[in-house]
XYZ file of C-alpha atoms in Angstrom:
187
model
C 14.926 -0.239 -12.266
C 14.138 0.949 -15.777
C 16.468 -1.762 -17.086
C 14.929 -4.578 -15.025
C 11.983 -6.339 -16.659
C 9.226 -7.138 -14.204
C 7.023 -9.059 -16.640
C 7.641 -8.447 -20.345
C 4.047 -7.583 -21.229
C 3.518 -5.197 -18.304
C 6.847 -3.473 -18.128
C 9.869 -2.828 -16.003
C 10.356 -2.753 -12.263
C 10.421 1.050 -12.523
C 7.006 1.074 -14.186
C 5.650 -1.310 -11.541
C 7.064 0.959 -8.823
C 5.310 3.981 -10.330
C 1.979 2.137 -10.512
C 2.359 0.884 -6.946
C 3.286 4.373 -5.722
C 0.080 5.857 -7.164
C -2.081 3.021 -5.889
C -0.461 2.988 -2.428
C -0.939 6.744 -2.053
C -4.658 6.244 -2.723
C -4.831 3.391 -0.216
C -2.986 5.375 2.487
C -6.129 7.098 3.791
C -8.247 3.973 4.303
C -5.184 2.212 5.761
C -4.717 5.131 8.204
C -1.190 5.697 6.904
C 0.748 8.874 6.224
C 0.483 9.457 2.470
C 3.936 11.031 2.221
C 5.600 8.091 3.959
C 3.637 5.618 1.826
C 4.697 7.426 -1.341
C 8.349 7.450 -0.322
C 8.297 3.777 0.685
C 6.699 2.861 -2.651
C 9.297 4.920 -4.504
C 12.134 2.996 -2.831
C 10.410 -0.378 -2.489
C 12.090 -2.209 -5.360
C 15.503 -0.493 -5.284
C 17.152 -3.353 -3.397
C 16.440 -5.677 -6.330
C 19.453 -4.080 -8.046
C 21.897 -4.991 -5.292
C 24.320 -7.894 -5.429
C 23.048 -9.092 -2.041
C 19.459 -9.550 -3.243
C 20.611 -10.865 -6.614
C 22.563 -13.586 -4.783
C 19.989 -14.194 -2.013
C 16.533 -13.396 -3.384
C 14.871 -14.240 -0.078
C 16.431 -11.022 1.276
C 14.362 -8.737 -0.965
C 12.762 -6.134 1.231
C 14.930 -7.070 4.202
C 18.000 -5.550 2.559
C 15.885 -2.656 1.304
C 14.999 -1.868 4.919
C 18.666 -1.882 5.933
C 19.755 0.229 2.960
C 16.957 2.755 3.558
C 17.771 3.031 7.269
C 21.493 3.441 6.533
C 20.624 6.206 4.042
C 18.711 8.142 6.698
C 15.179 7.366 5.545
C 12.326 7.592 8.038
C 12.137 4.437 10.195
C 8.565 3.669 9.124
C 9.517 4.047 5.446
C 12.410 1.621 5.926
C 10.158 -0.815 7.795
C 7.505 -0.645 5.054
C 10.066 -1.573 2.398
C 10.544 -4.873 4.228
C 6.851 -5.301 5.038
C 5.673 -4.978 1.411
C 6.288 -8.714 0.961
C 4.339 -9.730 4.075
C 2.826 -12.131 4.732
C 5.520 -14.155 2.993
C 3.967 -17.554 3.755
C 0.935 -19.098 5.471
C 0.917 -18.150 9.119
C 3.383 -15.267 8.669
C 2.598 -11.930 10.287
C 0.970 -9.127 8.338
C 2.771 -5.754 8.137
C 2.913 -4.070 11.538
C 2.972 -0.500 10.234
C 0.145 1.301 8.468
C 2.672 2.372 5.825
C 3.707 -1.234 5.285
C 0.095 -2.368 5.043
C -0.756 0.248 2.388
C 2.359 -0.624 0.382
C 1.771 -4.385 0.646
C -1.857 -4.053 -0.474
C -0.877 -1.874 -3.449
C 1.969 -4.176 -4.510
C -0.237 -7.261 -4.376
C -3.105 -5.537 -6.214
C -0.772 -4.355 -8.973
C 0.593 -7.871 -9.419
C -2.885 -9.397 -9.561
C -4.186 -6.760 -11.970
C -1.180 -6.980 -14.275
C -1.006 -10.738 -14.547
C -4.771 -11.049 -14.999
C -4.666 -8.282 -17.655
C -2.194 -10.287 -19.751
C -4.274 -13.457 -19.389
C -1.851 -15.477 -17.263
C -4.255 -16.365 -14.476
C -3.589 -19.339 -12.204
C -5.050 -22.594 -13.496
C -5.380 -25.868 -11.645
C -2.097 -26.464 -9.854
C -0.175 -23.843 -11.894
C 0.451 -20.476 -10.272
C 3.852 -19.297 -11.545
C 3.353 -15.732 -10.288
C 2.186 -16.789 -6.791
C -1.113 -14.969 -7.248
C -2.963 -17.203 -4.792
C -0.457 -16.262 -2.099
C -0.738 -12.574 -3.063
C -4.531 -12.737 -2.877
C -4.547 -14.493 0.489
C -1.976 -12.049 1.863
C -3.960 -9.061 0.654
C -7.154 -10.419 2.209
C -5.429 -11.213 5.491
C -4.089 -7.653 5.708
C -7.533 -6.171 5.030
C -9.288 -8.458 7.509
C -6.746 -8.596 10.328
C -5.944 -4.866 10.230
C -9.655 -4.082 9.790
C -9.038 -1.828 6.788
C -12.245 -0.621 5.184
C -11.404 -0.337 1.509
C -13.613 -0.153 -1.580
C -11.948 -3.214 -3.037
C -13.745 -3.090 -6.369
C -12.722 0.549 -6.895
C -9.024 -0.048 -6.146
C -9.011 -3.171 -8.311
C -10.474 -1.121 -11.177
C -7.797 1.522 -10.575
C -5.044 -1.101 -10.585
C -6.351 -2.650 -13.809
C -6.703 0.756 -15.512
C -3.045 1.515 -14.723
C -1.745 -1.554 -16.567
C 0.059 -0.795 -19.846
C -1.799 -3.415 -21.898
C -4.954 -3.470 -23.954
C -7.623 -5.473 -22.172
C -11.292 -5.442 -21.293
C -10.793 -3.560 -18.030
C -14.249 -4.362 -16.681
C -13.822 -8.085 -17.339
C -10.320 -8.144 -15.826
C -11.424 -6.196 -12.740
C -14.368 -8.562 -12.252
C -12.066 -11.568 -12.658
C -9.607 -10.222 -10.066
C -12.447 -9.467 -7.653
C -13.915 -12.947 -8.200
C -10.504 -14.509 -7.636
C -10.177 -12.620 -4.343
C -13.675 -13.605 -3.247
C -12.922 -17.273 -4.009
C -9.861 -16.983 -1.750
C -11.902 -15.147 0.920
C -14.159 -18.161 1.324
C -11.128 -20.024 2.661
C -10.045 -17.285 5.119
């Protein structure tokens, strides 16, 4: 993963995985998830991106990760969470069923929002090349439907602080929070 660029300005897939692992471990408690399982799922979450199967069929990211993790003897909830990190994948899709999957999905979406906002590539008008609106709506649906009580402003600030770019962290955190609240009005 160290050789796979996630987004040039914010690093590799390995660096994203490390940020998500830290964030997910901190979200585990409020999400009522086992911190060890969340950490392991976050550690393995992006590994399937290196496989020929996912390279050829990108829609299988996470799905193949679940199969590979299960075949390697990983805990069933860890394997399930690897698939669930991308949920909900579209409007009307289910949220992650496991607490581990919910914590991982929240952390992954928060890291994406924080990173892209930190480099100034926020969605504008009809342009949303990083699918941040979908990430925001998915994150909010998980929090609301699973009734997770999370200090959203604190975890946003943590996600922004972890980004490897120079930015006004307070301004970026406020912008991410505002973006989420704009989406929440539609939920």
